[in-house]
Short mmCIF file of C-alpha atoms in Angstrom, two decimals:
data_model
loop_
_atom_site.label_atom_id
_atom_site.label_comp_id
_atom_site.label_asym_id
_atom_site.label_seq_id
_atom_site.Cartn_x
_atom_site.Cartn_y
_atom_site.Cartn_z
CA UNK U 1 -57.27 88.65 -29.22
CA UNK U 2 -56.30 85.00 -28.69
CA UNK U 3 -54.70 84.36 -32.09
CA UNK U 4 -53.44 81.01 -33.18
CA UNK U 5 -50.99 80.26 -30.39
CA UNK U 6 -51.25 77.90 -27.41
CA UNK U 7 -52.44 79.65 -24.28
CA UNK U 8 -51.02 78.99 -20.86
CA UNK U 9 -52.99 78.22 -17.72
CA UNK U 10 -52.46 81.71 -16.44
CA UNK U 11 -53.79 83.21 -19.65
CA UNK U 12 -56.90 81.06 -19.39
CA UNK U 13 -57.45 82.30 -15.86
CA UNK U 14 -57.02 85.89 -17.01
CA UNK U 15 -59.57 85.36 -19.77
CA UNK U 16 -62.11 83.96 -17.30
CA UNK U 17 -61.51 86.79 -14.88
CA UNK U 18 -61.98 89.37 -17.63
CA UNK U 19 -65.25 87.78 -18.78
CA UNK U 20 -66.55 86.51 -15.46
CA UNK U 21 -69.76 88.39 -15.86
CA UNK U 22 -70.85 86.06 -18.65
CA UNK U 23 -70.16 82.99 -16.53
CA UNK U 24 -72.04 84.34 -13.54
CA UNK U 25 -75.04 85.27 -15.63
CA UNK U 26 -75.40 81.89 -17.29
CA UNK U 27 -74.52 79.96 -14.12
CA UNK U 28 -77.54 81.66 -12.59
CA UNK U 29 -79.84 81.39 -15.59
CA UNK U 30 -79.07 77.70 -16.33
CA UNK U 31 -80.45 76.18 -13.07
CA UNK U 32 -83.39 78.58 -13.20
CA UNK U 33 -84.29 77.47 -16.71
CA UNK U 34 -83.80 73.77 -15.78
CA UNK U 35 -86.03 74.11 -12.73
CA UNK U 36 -88.57 76.00 -14.77
CA UNK U 37 -88.74 73.22 -17.29
CA UNK U 38 -89.71 70.79 -14.51
CA UNK U 39 -92.69 72.99 -13.82
CA UNK U 40 -93.75 73.16 -17.46
CA UNK U 41 -93.13 69.62 -18.75
CA UNK U 42 -95.87 67.01 -18.12
CA UNK U 43 -95.15 64.58 -15.30
CA UNK U 44 -94.42 60.92 -16.05
CA UNK U 45 -94.80 58.08 -13.54
CA UNK U 46 -92.87 54.82 -13.66
CA UNK U 47 -94.22 51.59 -12.19
CA UNK U 48 -91.82 48.65 -11.99
CA UNK U 49 -91.83 45.05 -10.79
CA UNK U 50 -89.15 42.49 -10.04
CA UNK U 51 -89.54 38.93 -11.43
CA UNK U 52 -87.24 36.19 -10.17
CA UNK U 53 -86.50 33.01 -12.10
CA UNK U 54 -87.04 29.92 -9.97
CA UNK U 55 -84.97 26.94 -11.02
CA UNK U 56 -86.63 23.49 -11.42
CA UNK U 57 -87.48 21.85 -8.14
CA UNK U 58 -86.36 18.47 -9.43
CA UNK U 59 -82.57 18.35 -9.97
CA UNK U 60 -81.31 18.10 -13.54
CA UNK U 61 -79.42 14.93 -12.60
CA UNK U 62 -82.82 13.21 -12.22
CA UNK U 63 -84.86 14.86 -15.00
CA UNK U 64 -83.15 16.97 -17.61
CA UNK U 65 -85.33 19.84 -18.91
CA UNK U 66 -86.08 19.78 -22.62
CA UNK U 67 -86.17 23.59 -22.80
CA UNK U 68 -82.53 24.49 -22.33
CA UNK U 69 -82.18 27.73 -24.29
CA UNK U 70 -80.77 30.81 -22.57
CA UNK U 71 -83.20 32.96 -20.63
CA UNK U 72 -81.99 36.08 -22.47
CA UNK U 73 -83.03 34.58 -25.79
CA UNK U 74 -86.34 33.44 -24.38
CA UNK U 75 -86.98 36.89 -22.89
CA UNK U 76 -86.25 38.50 -26.24
CA UNK U 77 -88.64 36.14 -27.99
CA UNK U 78 -91.38 36.68 -25.41
CA UNK U 79 -90.82 40.42 -25.46
CA UNK U 80 -91.35 40.56 -29.23
CA UNK U 81 -94.60 38.60 -28.85
CA UNK U 82 -95.95 40.49 -25.85
CA UNK U 83 -95.03 43.93 -27.20
CA UNK U 84 -96.67 43.28 -30.54
CA UNK U 85 -99.60 45.39 -31.72
CA UNK U 86 -102.07 42.49 -31.25
CA UNK U 87 -101.24 42.51 -27.53
CA UNK U 88 -100.74 46.23 -26.87
CA UNK U 89 -103.75 47.65 -28.76
CA UNK U 90 -106.33 45.74 -26.65
CA UNK U 91 -104.46 46.89 -23.54
CA UNK U 92 -104.64 50.53 -24.67
CA UNK U 93 -108.39 50.22 -25.23
CA UNK U 94 -109.03 48.28 -22.00
CA UNK U 95 -107.17 50.69 -19.72
CA UNK U 96 -108.16 53.78 -21.76
CA UNK U 97 -104.58 54.90 -22.23
CA UNK U 98 -103.79 58.07 -24.18
CA UNK U 99 -107.49 58.95 -24.21
CA UNK U 100 -106.75 62.58 -24.97
CA UNK U 101 -104.81 61.70 -28.11
CA UNK U 102 -106.81 58.84 -29.60
CA UNK U 103 -108.69 61.06 -31.99
CA UNK U 104 -105.62 63.01 -33.09
CA UNK U 105 -102.86 60.37 -33.20
CA UNK U 106 -103.09 57.13 -35.22
CA UNK U 107 -103.22 53.87 -33.30
CA UNK U 108 -99.89 52.74 -34.78
CA UNK U 109 -98.16 55.74 -33.23
CA UNK U 110 -99.83 55.15 -29.84
CA UNK U 111 -98.73 51.50 -29.91
CA UNK U 112 -95.20 52.56 -30.79
CA UNK U 113 -95.21 55.10 -27.96
CA UNK U 114 -96.44 52.52 -25.48
CA UNK U 115 -93.83 50.03 -26.68
CA UNK U 116 -91.13 52.64 -26.11
CA UNK U 117 -92.40 53.25 -22.55
CA UNK U 118 -92.07 49.54 -21.67
CA UNK U 119 -88.64 48.27 -20.67
CA UNK U 120 -87.53 44.74 -19.75
CA UNK U 121 -84.11 44.69 -18.08
CA UNK U 122 -82.38 41.40 -17.14
CA UNK U 123 -80.66 41.33 -13.76
CA UNK U 124 -76.96 40.63 -14.04
CA UNK U 125 -75.52 37.78 -11.93
CA UNK U 126 -73.60 38.75 -8.84
CA UNK U 127 -69.96 39.69 -9.18
CA UNK U 128 -67.63 36.71 -9.15
CA UNK U 129 -70.21 34.27 -10.57
CA UNK U 130 -69.24 31.92 -13.32
CA UNK U 131 -69.76 33.16 -16.92
CA UNK U 132 -72.35 30.45 -17.56
CA UNK U 133 -74.30 31.36 -14.41
CA UNK U 134 -78.06 31.46 -14.89
CA UNK U 135 -79.92 34.74 -15.07
CA UNK U 136 -81.43 35.40 -11.62
CA UNK U 137 -84.34 37.48 -12.89
CA UNK U 138 -85.47 40.63 -14.67
CA UNK U 139 -87.38 43.85 -14.07
CA UNK U 140 -90.37 45.22 -15.97
CA UNK U 141 -91.24 48.91 -15.93
CA UNK U 142 -93.84 51.10 -17.63
CA UNK U 143 -93.98 54.89 -17.89
CA UNK U 144 -97.31 56.78 -18.14
CA UNK U 145 -98.96 60.06 -17.22
CA UNK U 146 -101.30 58.40 -14.69
CA UNK U 147 -99.65 56.46 -11.82
CA UNK U 148 -102.62 54.11 -11.38
CA UNK U 149 -102.64 53.23 -15.09
CA UNK U 150 -98.88 52.70 -14.98
CA UNK U 151 -99.33 50.23 -12.12
CA UNK U 152 -102.16 48.35 -13.85
CA UNK U 153 -100.29 48.08 -17.15
CA UNK U 154 -97.10 46.94 -15.41
CA UNK U 155 -99.02 44.22 -13.55
CA UNK U 156 -100.74 43.13 -16.76
CA UNK U 157 -97.45 42.90 -18.67
CA UNK U 158 -95.88 40.90 -15.82
CA UNK U 159 -98.78 38.43 -15.90
CA UNK U 160 -98.39 38.13 -19.65
CA UNK U 161 -94.70 37.29 -19.28
CA UNK U 162 -95.43 34.63 -16.66
CA UNK U 163 -98.21 33.04 -18.73
CA UNK U 164 -96.20 33.23 -21.94
CA UNK U 165 -93.21 31.55 -20.28
CA UNK U 166 -95.35 28.71 -18.93
CA UNK U 167 -97.13 28.30 -22.28
CA UNK U 168 -93.88 28.44 -24.22
CA UNK U 169 -92.18 25.79 -22.07
CA UNK U 170 -95.20 23.48 -22.26
CA UNK U 171 -95.50 23.90 -26.03
CA UNK U 172 -91.81 23.20 -26.56
CA UNK U 173 -91.88 20.19 -24.26
CA UNK U 174 -94.96 18.78 -26.01
CA UNK U 175 -93.50 19.54 -29.43
CA UNK U 176 -90.27 17.77 -28.60
CA UNK U 177 -92.21 14.79 -27.21
CA UNK U 178 -94.32 14.55 -30.38
CA UNK U 179 -91.21 14.80 -32.54
CA UNK U 180 -89.47 12.06 -30.56
CA UNK U 181 -92.57 9.82 -30.81
CA UNK U 182 -92.59 10.24 -34.60
CA UNK U 183 -88.86 9.55 -34.80
CA UNK U 184 -89.29 6.53 -32.53
CA UNK U 185 -91.96 5.08 -34.82
CA UNK U 186 -89.72 5.53 -37.85
CA UNK U 187 -86.81 4.00 -35.96
CA UNK U 188 -89.01 1.04 -34.94
CA UNK U 189 -89.92 0.38 -38.56
CA UNK U 190 -86.28 0.60 -39.58
CA UNK U 191 -85.30 -1.74 -36.74
CA UNK U 192 -87.97 -4.27 -37.76
CA UNK U 193 -86.72 -4.16 -41.35
CA UNK U 194 -83.13 -4.75 -40.20
CA UNK U 195 -84.28 -7.54 -37.91
CA UNK U 196 -86.16 -9.23 -40.78
CA UNK U 197 -83.08 -8.99 -43.01
CA UNK U 198 -80.89 -10.48 -40.30
CA UNK U 199 -83.34 -13.32 -39.64
CA UNK U 200 -83.61 -14.10 -43.35
CA UNK U 201 -79.81 -14.09 -43.66
CA UNK U 202 -79.45 -16.48 -40.70
CA UNK U 203 -82.07 -18.80 -42.15
CA UNK U 204 -80.42 -18.76 -45.58
CA UNK U 205 -76.89 -19.38 -44.30
CA UNK U 206 -77.70 -21.60 -41.35
CA UNK U 207 -74.60 -23.46 -40.26
CA UNK U 208 -72.32 -20.93 -42.03
CA UNK U 209 -72.66 -18.02 -39.62
CA UNK U 210 -69.65 -16.54 -37.81
CA UNK U 211 -68.69 -18.66 -34.82
CA UNK U 212 -69.71 -21.93 -36.48
CA UNK U 213 -66.50 -22.43 -38.48
CA UNK U 214 -64.92 -24.57 -35.75
CA UNK U 215 -67.98 -26.79 -35.46
CA UNK U 216 -68.11 -27.15 -39.25
CA UNK U 217 -64.43 -28.16 -39.38
CA UNK U 218 -64.87 -30.69 -36.59
CA UNK U 219 -67.95 -32.17 -38.22
CA UNK U 220 -66.13 -32.27 -41.58
CA UNK U 221 -63.25 -34.17 -40.01
CA UNK U 222 -65.72 -36.57 -38.38
CA UNK U 223 -67.46 -37.14 -41.73
CA UNK U 224 -64.11 -37.79 -43.41
CA UNK U 225 -63.32 -40.39 -40.74
CA UNK U 226 -66.71 -42.03 -41.20
CA UNK U 227 -66.21 -42.04 -44.96
CA UNK U 228 -62.84 -43.71 -44.60
CA UNK U 229 -64.34 -46.34 -42.30
CA UNK U 230 -67.26 -47.01 -44.69
CA UNK U 231 -64.91 -47.19 -47.68
CA UNK U 232 -62.66 -49.64 -45.86
CA UNK U 233 -65.70 -51.75 -44.90
CA UNK U 234 -66.91 -51.68 -48.51
CA UNK U 235 -63.55 -52.93 -49.71
CA UNK U 236 -63.51 -55.76 -47.17
CA UNK U 237 -67.11 -56.69 -47.94
CA UNK U 238 -66.35 -56.71 -51.66
CA UNK U 239 -63.38 -59.00 -51.03
CA UNK U 240 -65.48 -61.31 -48.84
CA UNK U 241 -68.16 -61.44 -51.51
CA UNK U 242 -65.63 -62.33 -54.21
CA UNK U 243 -64.12 -65.05 -52.04
CA UNK U 244 -67.57 -66.44 -51.11
CA UNK U 245 -68.67 -66.44 -54.75
CA UNK U 246 -65.54 -68.37 -55.78
CA UNK U 247 -66.11 -70.82 -52.94
CA UNK U 248 -69.77 -71.23 -53.97
CA UNK U 249 -68.72 -71.95 -57.53
CA UNK U 250 -66.37 -74.68 -56.29
CA UNK U 251 -69.01 -76.21 -54.06
CA UNK U 252 -71.61 -76.13 -56.82
CA UNK U 253 -69.23 -77.87 -59.19
CA UNK U 254 -68.47 -80.55 -56.61
CA UNK U 255 -72.12 -80.99 -55.74
CA UNK U 256 -73.21 -81.32 -59.37
CA UNK U 257 -70.52 -83.91 -59.89
CA UNK U 258 -71.80 -85.87 -56.90
CA UNK U 259 -75.37 -85.69 -58.24
CA UNK U 260 -74.37 -87.76 -61.17
CA UNK U 261 -73.32 -90.69 -58.92
CA UNK U 262 -76.26 -90.86 -56.58
CA UNK U 263 -79.16 -89.08 -54.98
CA UNK U 264 -79.54 -87.41 -51.68
CA UNK U 265 -81.02 -89.22 -48.77
CA UNK U 266 -83.65 -88.03 -46.39
CA UNK U 267 -80.93 -87.44 -43.81
CA UNK U 268 -79.33 -84.92 -46.14
CA UNK U 269 -82.66 -83.04 -46.42
CA UNK U 270 -83.08 -83.10 -42.67
CA UNK U 271 -79.63 -81.66 -42.14
CA UNK U 272 -80.41 -79.01 -44.74
CA UNK U 273 -83.66 -78.24 -42.87
CA UNK U 274 -81.80 -77.83 -39.57
CA UNK U 275 -79.32 -75.48 -41.14
CA UNK U 276 -82.03 -73.40 -42.80
CA UNK U 277 -83.97 -73.15 -39.55
CA UNK U 278 -80.85 -71.93 -37.78
CA UNK U 279 -80.33 -69.38 -40.57
CA UNK U 280 -83.99 -68.30 -40.19
CA UNK U 281 -83.45 -67.63 -36.50
CA UNK U 282 -80.46 -65.47 -37.36
CA UNK U 283 -82.35 -63.49 -40.03
CA UNK U 284 -85.34 -62.96 -37.73
CA UNK U 285 -82.98 -61.50 -35.18
CA UNK U 286 -81.69 -58.98 -37.72
CA UNK U 287 -84.80 -58.26 -39.83
CA UNK U 288 -88.54 -58.09 -39.37
CA UNK U 289 -90.88 -60.89 -40.35
CA UNK U 290 -91.86 -58.97 -43.51
CA UNK U 291 -88.33 -58.85 -44.84
CA UNK U 292 -87.97 -60.56 -48.28
CA UNK U 293 -85.08 -62.75 -47.12
CA UNK U 294 -87.06 -64.02 -44.17
CA UNK U 295 -90.10 -64.74 -46.30
CA UNK U 296 -87.97 -66.50 -48.93
CA UNK U 297 -86.20 -68.61 -46.33
CA UNK U 298 -89.48 -69.62 -44.76
CA UNK U 299 -90.70 -70.71 -48.18
CA UNK U 300 -87.53 -72.74 -48.69
CA UNK U 301 -88.00 -74.39 -45.28
CA UNK U 302 -91.57 -75.24 -46.17
CA UNK U 303 -90.42 -76.81 -49.46
CA UNK U 304 -87.71 -78.83 -47.63
CA UNK U 305 -90.28 -80.05 -45.17
CA UNK U 306 -92.56 -80.98 -48.00
CA UNK U 307 -89.75 -82.82 -49.79
CA UNK U 308 -88.87 -84.70 -46.62
CA UNK U 309 -92.47 -85.77 -46.22
CA UNK U 310 -92.67 -86.87 -49.84
CA UNK U 311 -89.38 -88.74 -49.55
CA UNK U 312 -90.56 -90.60 -46.48
CA UNK U 313 -93.81 -91.51 -48.21
CA UNK U 314 -92.00 -92.73 -51.31
CA UNK U 315 -89.56 -94.73 -49.24
CA UNK U 316 -92.46 -96.47 -47.54
CA UNK U 317 -93.94 -97.30 -50.90
CA UNK U 318 -90.52 -97.99 -52.48
CA UNK U 319 -90.92 -95.47 -55.24
CA UNK U 320 -87.55 -94.65 -56.73
CA UNK U 321 -88.90 -91.54 -58.60
CA UNK U 322 -89.59 -89.63 -55.36
CA UNK U 323 -86.15 -90.49 -53.98
CA UNK U 324 -84.63 -89.17 -57.22
CA UNK U 325 -86.43 -85.78 -56.78
CA UNK U 326 -85.41 -85.43 -53.14
CA UNK U 327 -81.84 -86.06 -54.04
CA UNK U 328 -81.87 -83.07 -56.49
CA UNK U 329 -82.12 -80.29 -53.68
CA UNK U 330 -78.90 -78.36 -52.88
CA UNK U 331 -76.88 -79.32 -49.82
CA UNK U 332 -76.91 -77.06 -46.73
CA UNK U 333 -73.36 -75.74 -47.11
CA UNK U 334 -74.21 -74.45 -50.60
CA UNK U 335 -77.40 -72.83 -49.29
CA UNK U 336 -75.37 -71.25 -46.49
CA UNK U 337 -72.87 -69.84 -48.98
CA UNK U 338 -75.70 -68.37 -51.00
CA UNK U 339 -77.08 -66.79 -47.83
CA UNK U 340 -73.70 -65.31 -47.03
CA UNK U 341 -73.41 -63.88 -50.51
CA UNK U 342 -76.88 -62.36 -50.16
CA UNK U 343 -75.97 -60.78 -46.84
CA UNK U 344 -72.77 -59.40 -48.32
CA UNK U 345 -74.70 -57.91 -51.22
CA UNK U 346 -77.11 -56.26 -48.76
CA UNK U 347 -74.17 -54.91 -46.78
CA UNK U 348 -72.54 -53.58 -49.94
CA UNK U 349 -75.74 -51.86 -50.95
CA UNK U 350 -76.25 -50.28 -47.52
CA UNK U 351 -72.67 -49.14 -47.21
CA UNK U 352 -72.69 -47.75 -50.75
CA UNK U 353 -75.72 -45.62 -49.89
CA UNK U 354 -74.05 -44.53 -46.67
CA UNK U 355 -70.87 -43.67 -48.60
CA UNK U 356 -72.86 -41.50 -51.03
CA UNK U 357 -74.64 -39.80 -48.15
CA UNK U 358 -71.35 -39.04 -46.40
CA UNK U 359 -69.85 -37.68 -49.59
CA UNK U 360 -72.82 -35.37 -50.12
CA UNK U 361 -72.56 -34.13 -46.54
CA UNK U 362 -68.83 -33.58 -46.94
CA UNK U 363 -69.48 -31.48 -50.06
CA UNK U 364 -72.02 -29.41 -48.14
CA UNK U 365 -69.66 -28.75 -45.23
CA UNK U 366 -66.74 -28.04 -47.54
CA UNK U 367 -68.87 -25.44 -49.32
CA UNK U 368 -69.79 -23.94 -45.92
CA UNK U 369 -66.15 -23.67 -44.91
CA UNK U 370 -65.22 -22.08 -48.24
CA UNK U 371 -68.06 -19.55 -48.09
CA UNK U 372 -67.46 -18.65 -44.43
CA UNK U 373 -65.32 -15.50 -45.12
CA UNK U 374 -67.89 -14.06 -47.53
CA UNK U 375 -70.80 -14.94 -45.24
CA UNK U 376 -68.96 -13.46 -42.27
CA UNK U 377 -68.40 -10.18 -44.12
CA UNK U 378 -72.06 -9.93 -45.12
CA UNK U 379 -73.11 -10.86 -41.61
CA UNK U 380 -70.90 -8.14 -40.14
CA UNK U 381 -72.48 -5.54 -42.42
CA UNK U 382 -75.99 -6.63 -41.54
CA UNK U 383 -75.20 -6.94 -37.86
CA UNK U 384 -73.54 -3.51 -37.83
CA UNK U 385 -76.62 -1.94 -39.41
CA UNK U 386 -78.81 -3.83 -36.98
CA UNK U 387 -76.78 -2.72 -33.95
CA UNK U 388 -76.85 0.87 -35.21
CA UNK U 389 -80.63 0.68 -35.55
CA UNK U 390 -80.91 -0.87 -32.06
CA UNK U 391 -78.70 1.79 -30.48
CA UNK U 392 -80.57 4.58 -32.24
CA UNK U 393 -83.92 3.12 -31.16
CA UNK U 394 -82.78 2.74 -27.54
CA UNK U 395 -81.41 6.29 -27.54
CA UNK U 396 -84.67 7.68 -28.92
CA UNK U 397 -86.65 5.60 -26.42
CA UNK U 398 -84.61 7.02 -23.54
CA UNK U 399 -85.01 10.56 -24.88
CA UNK U 400 -88.76 10.04 -25.34
CA UNK U 401 -89.11 8.83 -21.77
CA UNK U 402 -87.05 11.78 -20.54
CA UNK U 403 -89.13 14.21 -22.62
CA UNK U 404 -92.40 12.78 -21.31
CA UNK U 405 -91.17 13.16 -17.74
CA UNK U 406 -90.06 16.72 -18.43
CA UNK U 407 -93.39 17.54 -20.10
CA UNK U 408 -95.27 16.15 -17.11
CA UNK U 409 -92.99 18.22 -14.88
CA UNK U 410 -93.89 21.35 -16.83
CA UNK U 411 -97.61 20.54 -16.59
CA UNK U 412 -97.30 20.28 -12.83
CA UNK U 413 -95.39 23.58 -12.82
CA UNK U 414 -92.38 22.03 -11.18
CA UNK U 415 -89.89 23.27 -13.80
CA UNK U 416 -88.40 26.69 -14.27
CA UNK U 417 -90.95 29.33 -13.27
CA UNK U 418 -91.23 33.12 -13.08
CA UNK U 419 -92.15 34.37 -9.61
CA UNK U 420 -93.06 37.97 -8.84
CA UNK U 421 -90.76 39.15 -6.07
CA UNK U 422 -91.90 42.78 -5.96
CA UNK U 423 -95.39 43.49 -7.35
CA UNK U 424 -95.95 46.53 -9.52
CA UNK U 425 -95.77 49.60 -7.28
CA UNK U 426 -98.02 52.65 -7.32
CA UNK U 427 -95.59 55.52 -7.98
CA UNK U 428 -96.05 58.46 -5.58
CA UNK U 429 -93.59 60.80 -7.22
CA UNK U 430 -93.01 61.51 -10.89
CA UNK U 431 -90.00 59.89 -12.50
CA UNK U 432 -89.95 62.59 -15.16
CA UNK U 433 -89.01 65.41 -15.05
CA UNK U 434 -86.44 65.00 -12.25
CA UNK U 435 -85.90 68.41 -10.71
CA UNK U 436 -82.47 67.57 -9.39
CA UNK U 437 -81.25 66.32 -12.73
CA UNK U 438 -82.84 69.17 -14.64
CA UNK U 439 -81.35 71.75 -12.26
CA UNK U 440 -77.93 70.12 -12.47
CA UNK U 441 -78.29 69.92 -16.23
CA UNK U 442 -79.24 73.57 -16.38
CA UNK U 443 -76.17 74.43 -14.30
CA UNK U 444 -73.92 72.41 -16.60
CA UNK U 445 -75.59 73.90 -19.66
CA UNK U 446 -75.22 77.43 -18.33
CA UNK U 447 -71.58 76.82 -17.58
CA UNK U 448 -70.99 75.50 -21.09
CA UNK U 449 -72.86 78.43 -22.70
CA UNK U 450 -70.95 80.91 -20.56
CA UNK U 451 -67.63 79.35 -21.45
CA UNK U 452 -68.55 79.35 -25.12
CA UNK U 453 -69.60 83.00 -24.97
CA UNK U 454 -66.34 83.89 -23.23
CA UNK U 455 -64.32 82.17 -25.93
CA UNK U 456 -66.27 83.77 -28.77
CA UNK U 457 -66.01 87.23 -27.23
CA UNK U 458 -62.29 86.81 -26.67
CA UNK U 459 -61.76 85.68 -30.24
CA UNK U 460 -63.73 88.56 -31.72
CA UNK U 461 -61.96 91.31 -29.73
CA UNK U 462 -58.90 92.65 -31.74
CA UNK U 463 -56.65 93.44 -28.78
CA UNK U 464 -52.92 92.80 -28.44
CA UNK U 465 -52.00 92.60 -24.76
CA UNK U 466 -48.44 91.29 -24.65
CA UNK U 467 -45.40 90.62 -26.79
CA UNK U 468 -46.47 87.00 -27.36
CA UNK U 469 -49.57 88.33 -29.13
CA UNK U 470 -47.36 90.53 -31.32
CA UNK U 471 -45.04 87.67 -32.26
CA UNK U 472 -48.07 85.45 -32.95
CA UNK U 473 -49.68 87.92 -35.37
CA UNK U 474 -46.58 89.38 -37.06
CA UNK U 475 -44.26 86.40 -37.02
CA UNK U 476 -41.44 88.84 -36.14
CA UNK U 477 -39.31 89.13 -33.01
CA UNK U 478 -40.17 92.00 -30.66
CA UNK U 479 -37.28 94.22 -29.68
CA UNK U 480 -39.11 96.44 -27.23
CA UNK U 481 -42.59 97.10 -25.89
CA UNK U 482 -43.85 100.64 -25.18
CA UNK U 483 -47.11 101.23 -23.43
CA UNK U 484 -49.61 103.73 -24.85
CA UNK U 485 -49.47 107.14 -23.14
CA UNK U 486 -52.65 109.12 -23.60
CA UNK U 487 -52.90 112.87 -23.23
CA UNK U 488 -54.35 113.73 -19.84
CA UNK U 489 -55.87 116.90 -21.18
CA UNK U 490 -57.99 115.11 -23.66
CA UNK U 491 -59.34 112.72 -21.10
CA UNK U 492 -60.00 115.50 -18.65
CA UNK U 493 -61.76 117.70 -21.21
CA UNK U 494 -64.07 114.80 -22.10
CA UNK U 495 -62.86 114.18 -25.58
CA UNK U 496 -63.60 110.84 -27.11
CA UNK U 497 -61.47 107.87 -26.36
CA UNK U 498 -59.69 106.01 -28.96
CA UNK U 499 -61.44 103.03 -30.21
CA UNK U 500 -60.17 99.66 -29.27
CA UNK U 501 -59.20 98.96 -32.82
CA UNK U 502 -57.11 102.14 -33.09
CA UNK U 503 -55.55 101.52 -29.73
CA UNK U 504 -54.52 98.01 -30.78
CA UNK U 505 -53.02 99.28 -34.04
CA UNK U 506 -50.98 101.87 -32.17
CA UNK U 507 -49.66 99.27 -29.77
CA UNK U 508 -48.66 97.03 -32.63
CA UNK U 509 -46.94 100.00 -34.45
CA UNK U 510 -45.03 101.03 -31.38
CA UNK U 511 -43.95 97.49 -30.71
CA UNK U 512 -42.61 97.04 -34.24
CA UNK U 513 -40.92 100.41 -34.34
CA UNK U 514 -39.11 99.76 -31.14
#
């Protein structure tokens, strides 16, 4: 009896030697049963194919692919689609799979069984490759009772994976291209709106935009200089006019005083005519013939000429009344002073208008200079939004072009493709059951059963074989150990042997008594 103590290696060996018959029996029966199962169980055949993943023929530095998700994720997605009931049920009916069970087993269970017999296993990159190395390929296998059906189904599933991959990449490429086209249209409308706002802002604040402050300041300084010059000229002209008016008043007073003493002679009228003609030449050089001063002066010249003619006629007839009229016309120096005053008035009027114009322009440019910081801030905001819209539009345009090139690459099947390296094979031997594995499994199972039976038998047998067993069961120290001495006469006369239980109790009693 093993008890509750820890056995040594020697004790284990003794136990196995005592019960070796159990081990030998089950070591023989286990392989026999395993091999027998291979003869009873139905055979299963596995057809497999190797699919390699070809990388795009055009380098990514030239055309970046739009489908950049990991192949593992794409395989999982395609596997869920291909192994769905809508794909597997037509395949079961087309290849007449599980024809013996169609009437007994529901279609859902047959589809589930077929799905369990299909395996898609990615190939791991070679040892030492970088963690982000691309998946080199994957294998597809299918298990079935008929080897020919297994080969056909495996080939069909491989074709479905290849077609699904090509379709999926084209759909994603086209979807991304359509999305980018829609985004590009929206970005174009946003860019046009920003462009219109910027153009309206430039038109509204023309001359006040950033970068024009220096020109505005220079023009303002130039206008201030012109205003100072015009103001100075106005002051001088006003002084000249005042002086000329005072001089005219003196000359008129002197001339009126002289009119009381006598009358003017024809020579005085002729001198006045010469002076007025010279003044007419000067005015015609400055003004057009339609100018009021020119017309007025011409009329005055015509009147002087008429007076001279009348004076000459009266002198020939000795008519003192005509001489008295001729003598009443103003002298030339007074007429000249009046002309000067008129010119000064015209100059004052012109310069006053020019002064007002310059002042208005100065106010405009001063307002521009004062509003420049605010306008610059608004312009920066608008320009920043405009540049953001331009950059976003250019980025979308580049992505759209890249996506169109990638989509065209997928259409021409120049991108990532699945290529069958090893076509689906026709299995010659059954993959299940494997006689070697079953035999080895039976051997291992027999060994385990034999060991278990040995342990159970040893535990159930109430035998005390040594003093360690006594100490383990009684928790008392053993002083001496006496072997059991049986009577030879009893054994020779054929009397019954003591039972194992009685024999064990005697050994324990003798051990304690000693």
